[in-house]
Coordinates of C-alpha atoms and ligand atoms in Angstrom, one line a residue:
X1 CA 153.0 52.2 106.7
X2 CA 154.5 52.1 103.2
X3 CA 154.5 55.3 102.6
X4 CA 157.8 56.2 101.8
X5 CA 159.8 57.1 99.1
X6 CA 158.4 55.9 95.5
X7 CA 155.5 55.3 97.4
X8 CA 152.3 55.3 95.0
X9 CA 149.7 56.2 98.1
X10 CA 148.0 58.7 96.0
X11 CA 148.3 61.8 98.4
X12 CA 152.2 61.6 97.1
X13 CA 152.2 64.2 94.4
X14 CA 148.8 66.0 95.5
X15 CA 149.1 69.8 95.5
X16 CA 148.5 70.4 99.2
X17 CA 151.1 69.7 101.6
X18 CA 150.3 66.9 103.6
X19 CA 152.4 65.5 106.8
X20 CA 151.4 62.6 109.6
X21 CA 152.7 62.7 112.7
X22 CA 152.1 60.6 116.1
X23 CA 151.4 61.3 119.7
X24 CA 154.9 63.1 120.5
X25 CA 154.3 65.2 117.6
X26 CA 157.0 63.3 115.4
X27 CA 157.0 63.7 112.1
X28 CA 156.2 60.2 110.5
X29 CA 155.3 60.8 106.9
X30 CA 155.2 64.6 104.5
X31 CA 154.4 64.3 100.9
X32 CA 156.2 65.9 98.1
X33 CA 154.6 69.1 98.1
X34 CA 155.8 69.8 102.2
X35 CA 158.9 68.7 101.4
X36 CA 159.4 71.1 98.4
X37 CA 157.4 74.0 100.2
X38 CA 159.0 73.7 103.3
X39 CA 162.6 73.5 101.8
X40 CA 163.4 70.0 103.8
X41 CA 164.5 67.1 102.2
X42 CA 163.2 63.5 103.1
X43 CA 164.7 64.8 106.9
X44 CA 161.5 66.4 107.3
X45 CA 160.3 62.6 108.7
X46 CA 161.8 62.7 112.6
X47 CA 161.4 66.2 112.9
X48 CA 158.7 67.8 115.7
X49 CA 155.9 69.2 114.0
X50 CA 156.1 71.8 116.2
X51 CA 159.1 72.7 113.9
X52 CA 156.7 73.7 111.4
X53 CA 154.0 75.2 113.2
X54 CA 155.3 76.8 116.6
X55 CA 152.7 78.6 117.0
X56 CA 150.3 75.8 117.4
X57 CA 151.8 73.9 119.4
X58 CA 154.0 75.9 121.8
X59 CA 151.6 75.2 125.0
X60 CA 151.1 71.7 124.8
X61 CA 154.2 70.3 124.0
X62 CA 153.4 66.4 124.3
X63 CA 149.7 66.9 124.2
X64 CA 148.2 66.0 121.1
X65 CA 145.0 64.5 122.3
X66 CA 143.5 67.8 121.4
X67 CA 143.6 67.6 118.1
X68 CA 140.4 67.0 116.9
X69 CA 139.2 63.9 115.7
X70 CA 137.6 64.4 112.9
X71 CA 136.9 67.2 109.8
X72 CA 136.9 70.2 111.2
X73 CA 137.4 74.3 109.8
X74 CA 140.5 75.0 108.3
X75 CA 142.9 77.3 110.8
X76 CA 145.1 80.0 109.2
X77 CA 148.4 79.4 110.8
X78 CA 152.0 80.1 109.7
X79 CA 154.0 77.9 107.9
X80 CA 157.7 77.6 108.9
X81 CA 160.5 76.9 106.6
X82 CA 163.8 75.1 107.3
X83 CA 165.7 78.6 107.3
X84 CA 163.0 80.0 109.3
X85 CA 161.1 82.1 107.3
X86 CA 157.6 81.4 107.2
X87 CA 154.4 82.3 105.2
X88 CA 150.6 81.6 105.3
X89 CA 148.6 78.8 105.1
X90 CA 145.9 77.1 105.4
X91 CA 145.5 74.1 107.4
X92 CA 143.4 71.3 108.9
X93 CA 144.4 68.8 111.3
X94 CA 142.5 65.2 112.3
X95 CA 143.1 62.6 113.9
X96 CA 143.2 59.7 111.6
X97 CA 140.8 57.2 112.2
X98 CA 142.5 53.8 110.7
X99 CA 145.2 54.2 113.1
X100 CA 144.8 55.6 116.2
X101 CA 147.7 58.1 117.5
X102 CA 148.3 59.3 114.2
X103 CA 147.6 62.7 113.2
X104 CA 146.8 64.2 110.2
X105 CA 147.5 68.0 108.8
X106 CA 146.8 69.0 105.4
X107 CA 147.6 72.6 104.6
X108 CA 147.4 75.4 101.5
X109 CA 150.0 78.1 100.9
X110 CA 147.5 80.6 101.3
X111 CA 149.1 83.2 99.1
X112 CA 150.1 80.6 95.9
X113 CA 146.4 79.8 96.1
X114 CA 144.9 83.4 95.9
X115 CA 147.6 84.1 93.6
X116 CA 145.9 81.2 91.6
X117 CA 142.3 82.0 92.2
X118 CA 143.2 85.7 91.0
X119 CA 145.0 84.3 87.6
X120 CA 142.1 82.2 86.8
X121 CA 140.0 84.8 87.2
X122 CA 141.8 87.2 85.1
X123 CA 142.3 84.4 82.3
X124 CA 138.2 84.0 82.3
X125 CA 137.6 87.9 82.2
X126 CA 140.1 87.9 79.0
X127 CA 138.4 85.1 77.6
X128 CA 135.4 87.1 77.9
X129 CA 136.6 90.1 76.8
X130 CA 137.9 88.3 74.2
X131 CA 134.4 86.7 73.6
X132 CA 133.0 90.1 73.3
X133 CA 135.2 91.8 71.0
X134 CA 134.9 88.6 68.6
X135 CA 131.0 89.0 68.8
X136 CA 130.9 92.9 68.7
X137 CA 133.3 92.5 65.8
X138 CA 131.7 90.3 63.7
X139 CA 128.4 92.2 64.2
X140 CA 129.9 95.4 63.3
X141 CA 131.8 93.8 60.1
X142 CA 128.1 92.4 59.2
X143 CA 126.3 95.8 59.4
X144 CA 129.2 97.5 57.4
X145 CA 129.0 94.7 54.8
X146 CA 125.1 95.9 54.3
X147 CA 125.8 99.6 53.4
X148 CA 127.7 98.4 50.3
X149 CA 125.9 95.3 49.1
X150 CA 123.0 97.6 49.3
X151 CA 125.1 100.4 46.9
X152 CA 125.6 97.6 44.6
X153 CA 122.0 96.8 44.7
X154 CA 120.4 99.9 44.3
X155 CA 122.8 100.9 40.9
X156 CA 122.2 97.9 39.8
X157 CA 118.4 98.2 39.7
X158 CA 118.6 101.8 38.8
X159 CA 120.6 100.1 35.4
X160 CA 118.1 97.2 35.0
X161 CA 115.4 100.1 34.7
X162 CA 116.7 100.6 31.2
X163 CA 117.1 97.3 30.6
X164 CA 116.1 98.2 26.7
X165 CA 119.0 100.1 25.7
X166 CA 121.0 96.6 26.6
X167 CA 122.7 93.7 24.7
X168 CA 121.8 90.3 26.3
X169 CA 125.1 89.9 27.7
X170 CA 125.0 92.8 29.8
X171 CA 121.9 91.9 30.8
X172 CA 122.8 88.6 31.9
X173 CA 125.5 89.8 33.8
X174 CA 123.2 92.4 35.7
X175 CA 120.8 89.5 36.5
X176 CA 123.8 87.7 37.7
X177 CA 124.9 90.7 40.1
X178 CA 121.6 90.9 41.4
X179 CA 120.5 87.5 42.8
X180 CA 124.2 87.5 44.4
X181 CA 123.7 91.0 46.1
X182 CA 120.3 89.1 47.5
X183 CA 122.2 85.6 48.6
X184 CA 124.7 88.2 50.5
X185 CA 121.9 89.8 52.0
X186 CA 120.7 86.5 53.3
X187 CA 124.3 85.7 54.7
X188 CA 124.5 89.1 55.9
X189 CA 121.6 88.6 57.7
X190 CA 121.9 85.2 59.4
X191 CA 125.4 86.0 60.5
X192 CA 124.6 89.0 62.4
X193 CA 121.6 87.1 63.7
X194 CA 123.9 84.3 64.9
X195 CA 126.3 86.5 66.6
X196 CA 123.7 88.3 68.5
X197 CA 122.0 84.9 70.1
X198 CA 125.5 83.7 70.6
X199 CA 126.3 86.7 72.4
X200 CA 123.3 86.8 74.3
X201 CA 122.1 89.9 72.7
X202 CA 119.1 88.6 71.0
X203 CA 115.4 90.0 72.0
X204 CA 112.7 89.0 71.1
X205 CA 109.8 92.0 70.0
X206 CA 106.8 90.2 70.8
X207 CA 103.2 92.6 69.4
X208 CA 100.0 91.6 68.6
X209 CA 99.4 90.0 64.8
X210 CA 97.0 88.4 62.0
X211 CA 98.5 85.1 62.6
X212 CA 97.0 83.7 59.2
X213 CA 98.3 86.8 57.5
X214 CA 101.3 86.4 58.2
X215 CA 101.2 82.4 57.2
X216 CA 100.4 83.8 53.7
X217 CA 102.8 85.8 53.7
X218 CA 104.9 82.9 53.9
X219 CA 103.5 80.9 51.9
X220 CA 103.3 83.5 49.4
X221 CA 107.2 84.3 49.3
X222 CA 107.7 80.0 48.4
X223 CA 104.6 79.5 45.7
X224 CA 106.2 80.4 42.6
X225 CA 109.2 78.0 43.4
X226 CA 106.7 75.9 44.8
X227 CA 104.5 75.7 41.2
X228 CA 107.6 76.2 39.1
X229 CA 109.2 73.0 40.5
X230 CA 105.7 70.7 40.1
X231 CA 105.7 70.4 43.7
X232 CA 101.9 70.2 45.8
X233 CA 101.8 72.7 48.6
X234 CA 99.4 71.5 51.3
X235 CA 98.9 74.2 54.5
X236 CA 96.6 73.1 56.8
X237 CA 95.9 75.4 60.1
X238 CA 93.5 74.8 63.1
X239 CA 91.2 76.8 63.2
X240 CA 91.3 76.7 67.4
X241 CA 94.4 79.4 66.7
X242 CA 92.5 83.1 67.5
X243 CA 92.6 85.6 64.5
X244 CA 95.5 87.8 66.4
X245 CA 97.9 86.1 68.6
X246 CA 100.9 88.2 70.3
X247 CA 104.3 87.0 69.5
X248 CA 107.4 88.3 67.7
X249 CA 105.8 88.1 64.2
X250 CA 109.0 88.7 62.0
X251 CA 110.8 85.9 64.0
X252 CA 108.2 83.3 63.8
X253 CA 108.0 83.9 59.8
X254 CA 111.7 83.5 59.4
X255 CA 111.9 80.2 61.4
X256 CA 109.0 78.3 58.8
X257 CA 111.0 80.4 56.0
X258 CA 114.2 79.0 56.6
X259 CA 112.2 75.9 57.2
X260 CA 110.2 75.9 53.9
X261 CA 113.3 76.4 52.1
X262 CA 114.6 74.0 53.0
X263 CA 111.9 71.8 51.9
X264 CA 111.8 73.5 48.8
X265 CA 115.9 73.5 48.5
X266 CA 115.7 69.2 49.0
X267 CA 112.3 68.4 47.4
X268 CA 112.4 67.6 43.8
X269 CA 109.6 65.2 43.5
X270 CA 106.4 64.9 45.7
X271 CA 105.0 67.6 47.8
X272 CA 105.6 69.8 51.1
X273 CA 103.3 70.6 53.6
X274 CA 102.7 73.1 56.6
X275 CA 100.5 72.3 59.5
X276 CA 99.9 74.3 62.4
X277 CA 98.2 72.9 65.8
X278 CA 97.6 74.5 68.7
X279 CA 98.9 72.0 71.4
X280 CA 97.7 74.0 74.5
X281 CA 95.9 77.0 76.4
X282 CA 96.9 77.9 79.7
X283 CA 95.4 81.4 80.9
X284 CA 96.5 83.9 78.1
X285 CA 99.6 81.9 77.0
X286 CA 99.0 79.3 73.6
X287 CA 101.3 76.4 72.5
X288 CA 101.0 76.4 68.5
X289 CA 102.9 73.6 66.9
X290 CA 104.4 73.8 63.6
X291 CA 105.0 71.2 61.5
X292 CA 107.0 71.1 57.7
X293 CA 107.3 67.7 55.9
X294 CA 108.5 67.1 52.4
X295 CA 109.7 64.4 50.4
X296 CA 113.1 65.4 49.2
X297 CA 116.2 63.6 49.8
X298 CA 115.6 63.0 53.3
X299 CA 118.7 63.2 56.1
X300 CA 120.6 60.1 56.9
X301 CA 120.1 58.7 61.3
X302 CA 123.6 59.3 61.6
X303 CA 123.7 62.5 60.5
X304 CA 120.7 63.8 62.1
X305 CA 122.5 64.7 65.3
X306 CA 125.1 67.6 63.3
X307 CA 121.7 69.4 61.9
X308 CA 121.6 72.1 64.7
X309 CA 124.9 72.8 64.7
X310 CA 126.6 76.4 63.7
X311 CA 128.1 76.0 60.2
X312 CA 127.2 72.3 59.7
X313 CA 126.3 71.2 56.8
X314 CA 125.1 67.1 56.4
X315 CA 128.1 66.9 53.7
X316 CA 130.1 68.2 51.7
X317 CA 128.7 67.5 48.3
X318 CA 125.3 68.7 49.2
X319 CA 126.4 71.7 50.1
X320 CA 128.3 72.6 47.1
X321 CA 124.7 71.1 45.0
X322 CA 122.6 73.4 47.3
X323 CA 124.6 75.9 48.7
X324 CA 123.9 77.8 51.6
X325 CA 126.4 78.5 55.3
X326 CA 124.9 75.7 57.4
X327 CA 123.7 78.6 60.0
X328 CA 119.8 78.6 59.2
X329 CA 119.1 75.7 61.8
X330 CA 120.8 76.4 64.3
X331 CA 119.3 79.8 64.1
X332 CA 116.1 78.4 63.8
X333 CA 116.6 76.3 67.3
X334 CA 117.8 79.2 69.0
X335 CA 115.0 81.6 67.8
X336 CA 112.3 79.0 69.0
X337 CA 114.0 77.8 72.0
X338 CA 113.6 81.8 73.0
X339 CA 109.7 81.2 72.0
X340 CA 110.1 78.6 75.0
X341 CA 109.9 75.7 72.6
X342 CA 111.6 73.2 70.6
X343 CA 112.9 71.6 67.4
X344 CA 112.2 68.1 66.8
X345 CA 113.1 66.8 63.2
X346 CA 111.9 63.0 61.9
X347 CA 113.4 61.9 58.5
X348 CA 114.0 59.1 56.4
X349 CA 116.9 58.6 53.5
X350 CA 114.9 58.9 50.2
X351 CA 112.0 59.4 51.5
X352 CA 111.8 62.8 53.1
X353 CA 111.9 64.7 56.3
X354 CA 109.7 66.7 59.2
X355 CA 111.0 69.5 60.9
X356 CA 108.7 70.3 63.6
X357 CA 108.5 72.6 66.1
X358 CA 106.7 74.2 69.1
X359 CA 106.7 77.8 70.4
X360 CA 104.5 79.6 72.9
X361 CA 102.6 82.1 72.0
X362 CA 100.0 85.1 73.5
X363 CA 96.4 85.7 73.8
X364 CA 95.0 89.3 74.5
X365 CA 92.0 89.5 76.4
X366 CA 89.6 90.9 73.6
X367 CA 90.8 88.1 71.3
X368 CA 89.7 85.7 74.1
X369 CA 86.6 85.1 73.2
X370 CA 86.4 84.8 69.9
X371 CA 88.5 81.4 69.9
X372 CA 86.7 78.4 69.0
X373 CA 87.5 75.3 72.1
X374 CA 87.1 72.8 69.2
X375 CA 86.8 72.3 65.5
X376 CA 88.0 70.7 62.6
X377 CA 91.4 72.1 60.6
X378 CA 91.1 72.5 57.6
X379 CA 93.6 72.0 54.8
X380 CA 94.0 74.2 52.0
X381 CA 95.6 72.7 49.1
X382 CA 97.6 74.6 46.2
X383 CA 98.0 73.3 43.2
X384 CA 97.1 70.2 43.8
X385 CA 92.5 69.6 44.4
X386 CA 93.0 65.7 44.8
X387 CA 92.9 64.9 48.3
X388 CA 96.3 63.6 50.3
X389 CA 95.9 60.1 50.3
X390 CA 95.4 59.9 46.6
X391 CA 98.4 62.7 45.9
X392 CA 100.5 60.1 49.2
X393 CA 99.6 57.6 45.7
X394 CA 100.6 59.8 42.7
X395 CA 103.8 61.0 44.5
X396 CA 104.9 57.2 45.0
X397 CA 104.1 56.6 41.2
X398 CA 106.2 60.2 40.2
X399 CA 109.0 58.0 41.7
X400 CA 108.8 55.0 39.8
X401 CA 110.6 55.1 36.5
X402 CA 108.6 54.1 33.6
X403 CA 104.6 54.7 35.1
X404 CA 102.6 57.1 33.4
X405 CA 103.0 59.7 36.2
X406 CA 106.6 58.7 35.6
X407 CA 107.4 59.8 32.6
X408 CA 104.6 63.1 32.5
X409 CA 106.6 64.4 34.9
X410 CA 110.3 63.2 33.1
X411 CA 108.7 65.5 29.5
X412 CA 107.6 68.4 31.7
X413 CA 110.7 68.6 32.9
X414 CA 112.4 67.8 30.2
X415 CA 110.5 71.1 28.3
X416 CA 110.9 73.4 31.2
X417 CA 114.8 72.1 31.4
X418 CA 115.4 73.4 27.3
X419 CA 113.3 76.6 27.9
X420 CA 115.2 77.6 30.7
X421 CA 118.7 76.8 28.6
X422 CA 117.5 78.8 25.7
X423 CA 117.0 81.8 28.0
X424 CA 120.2 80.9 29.4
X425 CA 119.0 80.7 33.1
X426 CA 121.6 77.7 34.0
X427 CA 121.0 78.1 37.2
X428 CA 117.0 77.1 37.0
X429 CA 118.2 74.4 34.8
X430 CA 120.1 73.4 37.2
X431 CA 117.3 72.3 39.2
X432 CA 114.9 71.0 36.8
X433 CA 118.1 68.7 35.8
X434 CA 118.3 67.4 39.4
X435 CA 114.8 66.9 39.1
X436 CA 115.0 64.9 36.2
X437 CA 118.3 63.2 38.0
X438 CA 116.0 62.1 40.7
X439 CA 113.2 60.4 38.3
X440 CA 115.4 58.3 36.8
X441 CA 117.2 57.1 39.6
X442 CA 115.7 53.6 38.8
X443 CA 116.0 53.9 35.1
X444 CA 118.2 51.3 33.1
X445 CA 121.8 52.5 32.8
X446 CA 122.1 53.8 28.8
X447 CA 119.1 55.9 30.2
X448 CA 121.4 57.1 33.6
X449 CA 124.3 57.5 31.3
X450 CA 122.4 59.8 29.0
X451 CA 121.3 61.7 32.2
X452 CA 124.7 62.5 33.6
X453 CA 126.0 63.4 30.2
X454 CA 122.9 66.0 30.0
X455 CA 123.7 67.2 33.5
X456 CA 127.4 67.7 32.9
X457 CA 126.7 70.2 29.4
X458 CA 124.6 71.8 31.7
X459 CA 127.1 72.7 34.3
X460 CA 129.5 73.5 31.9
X461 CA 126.8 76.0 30.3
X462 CA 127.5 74.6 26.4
X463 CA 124.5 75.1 24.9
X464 CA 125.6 72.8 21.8
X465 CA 126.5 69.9 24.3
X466 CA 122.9 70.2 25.8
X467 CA 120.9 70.4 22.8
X468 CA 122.5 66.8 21.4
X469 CA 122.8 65.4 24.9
X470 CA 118.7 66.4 25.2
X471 CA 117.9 65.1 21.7
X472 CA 119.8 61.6 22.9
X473 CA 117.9 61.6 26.2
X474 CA 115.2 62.2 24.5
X475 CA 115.0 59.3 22.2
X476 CA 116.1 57.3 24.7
X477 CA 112.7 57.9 26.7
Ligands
LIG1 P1 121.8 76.1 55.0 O1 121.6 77.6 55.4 O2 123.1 75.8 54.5 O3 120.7 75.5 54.2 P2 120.7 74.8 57.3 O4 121.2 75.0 58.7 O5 119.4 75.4 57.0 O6 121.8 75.4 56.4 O7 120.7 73.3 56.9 C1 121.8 72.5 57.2 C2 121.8 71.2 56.5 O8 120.7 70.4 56.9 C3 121.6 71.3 55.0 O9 122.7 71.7 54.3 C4 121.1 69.9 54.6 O10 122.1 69.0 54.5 C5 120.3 69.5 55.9 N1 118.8 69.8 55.7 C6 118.1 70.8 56.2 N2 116.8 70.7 55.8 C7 116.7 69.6 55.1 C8 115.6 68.9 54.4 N3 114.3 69.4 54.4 N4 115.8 67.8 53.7 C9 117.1 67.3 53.7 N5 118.2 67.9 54.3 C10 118.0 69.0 55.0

């Protein structure tokens, strides 16, 4: 049958133990695995079966006919060694059905596998285990790290109250302390968010809420980035979406938060917008549908697939631009997948990008009625009383080096860039210098030159280097 020794007939090395024999019960063919368990060598082949199993076959000594033909249960019989000791197994016996009068058994030490089954099983409880102390660790860690960021925090507002009595320097340095203690609290916050979705502990507290309320509230904690950077804010929200809706209010916020500054965070020319929909109304259940678009730097195709993951930043260099611990989206997809929706995000290189999303929402009774079926959303615009198409225009001229919207833009930059460097807030003029970066992306090279130059003073905070590297600019323009 070819079967023999060095055999490649795949049952060879399988872990079962596996023997043919014919219509005498001889012993035509055993695999590696019968010949190791059963302590024969390649003499196993010649042998009875009922050698093996006794037990079996002890009243029909020549009559194999009985064996069944084809799958049937598995029998637990005892196996017997070449010594004669013996141990469990589990086995099945057919007839094979390529060639008659040759028979079939396939058996499972019965203890090596339960031995197995239990050792996987204790490997997955420590994994979990292991799981859990990881999570409940880095959750405990997090709240810890709160108490004493907040200490830091509350002294060093208690100080800034006599901010009067201080030298500039000191000042500075308080400043400085401060906006760190609040990017910790951020980190703080995320990470202990993540570890509780990841462990499953996450729960959402849905109650009932002034949805548009809490859209200003928003809005309200972005504007003054919003106007400081010359960005338009458009929010438009239908006004099919009831007054109150019942959903977990915080949660909602922090997903178009993280969302918005984002927007903000990659936007240097142009606008952002916020649109909410409401997609559908089934009983008192309500799909809303959020949508954020800017027209920042935009996310490459390729790179749009790593967004959602945990720590995952598109590169490198943006995130030592930007900052920030690549957790904020994935949070964001979490949070809203809990809301029984999803994140969808559309962007282009240079040009900008959507992050949309749907969630489901509730509807109490008394709120019912007082929901329009139809009408017409309305945008509200900030900033900005020129209507889209004409702002879609003045955007596309901000970008275009050397048009009168152009270069407005390049001065006021330019001015709010040298304020914020002789108040020695490097860190705003860090951003208005991106800006600036960004509108002269098409500029002629003496004027790129003069840009980086300008840009590198700035990171190195020499206030000399800045003031000639501005004047050159400047000129230049
Ligand atoms: P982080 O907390 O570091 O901002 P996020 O998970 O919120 O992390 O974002 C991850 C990355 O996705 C960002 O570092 C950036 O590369 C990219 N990204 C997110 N939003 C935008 C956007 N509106 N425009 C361009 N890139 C974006």
């Amino acid at each position: 049958m070819g079967m023999g020794e060095g055999s490649i007939f795949p049952v060879e090395d399988a872990l079962e133990m596996i023997l043919m024999f014919d219509g005498e019960g001889v012993i035509s063919y055993v695999n590696n695995a019968a010949k190791k368990k059963l302590e024969y060598g390649d003499d196993l082949c010649g042998r009875h079966i009922k050698d093996v199993f006794p037990n079996l076959f002890k009243d029909r000594e020549k009559d194999f006919e009985a064996v069944p033909q084809g799958d049937e249960a598995p029998r637990n019989l005892v196996a017997y060694r070449r010594n004669m000791t013996c141990f469990p197994v589990e086995a099945r016996f057919m007839g094979s059905k390529s060639c008659p009068g040759v028979y079939i058994c396939m058996a499972n030490d019965i203890l090596e596998k339960e031995f197995l089954s239990r050792e996987i099983e204790q490997v997955r409880q420590e994994a979990q285990e292991a799981q859990k102390v990881k999570s409940e660790f880095v959750a405990n860690v997090t709240h810890e790290l709160r108490t004493p960021v907040n200490g830091i925090l509350g002294n060093v507002k208690e100080l800034l109250d006599h901010a009067d009595a201080m030298d500039a320097q000191t000042l500075k340095s308080l400043k400085l302390i401060e906006r760190c203690c609040g990017d910790m609290h951020k980190i703080i916050n995320n990470v202990l968010d993540f570890s509780k979705l990841e462990a499953g502990k996450f729960t959402l507290e849905p109650r009932r809420f002034h949805f548009r309320n809490m859209l200003d509230y928003v809005r309200s904690k972005h504007i003054n980035k919003i106007t400081e950077k010359g960005l338009g804010f458009f929010m438009t929200v239908s006004p099919q979406i009831p007054e109150y809706i019942i959903g977990d209010e915080l949660r909602i916020g922090q997903v178009l938060d993280n969302f918005l500054s984002n927007a903000l965070k990659f936007t240097a020319v142009g606008k952002i917008t916020l649109e909410v929909l409401r997609t559908a109304w089934v009983n008192d259940k309500m799909e809303l549908f959020f949508m954020v678009s800017d027209s920042g730097i935009g996310i490459d195709k390729a790179d749009k697939d790593k967004l959602f993951q945990s720590f995952s930043q598109v590169d490198a260099s943006i995130s030592r631009k930007y900052g920030g611990t690549g957790l904020g989206l994935n949070i964001c997809k979490q949070l809203v997948e809990l809301m029984g929706g999803r994140v969808e995000v559309e962007s282009e290189k240079n040009k900008g990008s959507t992050f949309s999303f749907s969630i489901w929402v509730g509807i109490s009774e008394e709120d019912k009625g007082a929901v329009p079926a139809q009408g017409e959303a309305k945008t509200i615009p900030l900033f900005s009383a020129q209507s889209m198409e004409e702002d879609e225009e003045r955007f596309e001229n901000i970008r275009k080096f050397g048009t009168q919207e152009n270069k407005e833009n390049l001065q006021k930059n330019l001015s709010k860039l040298i304020l914020c460097v002789e108040m020695e807030n490097w860190e705003k003029a860090e951003m208005f210098m991106e800006t600036i970066r960004q509108l002269t992306e098409e500029a002629p090279q003496d004027v790129k030159r003069a840009v980086l130059r300008l840009k590198m003073a700035i990171q190195k905070e020499n206030y000399d280097k800045v003031t000639e590297n501005y004047e050159e600019l400047n000129n230049l323009l």
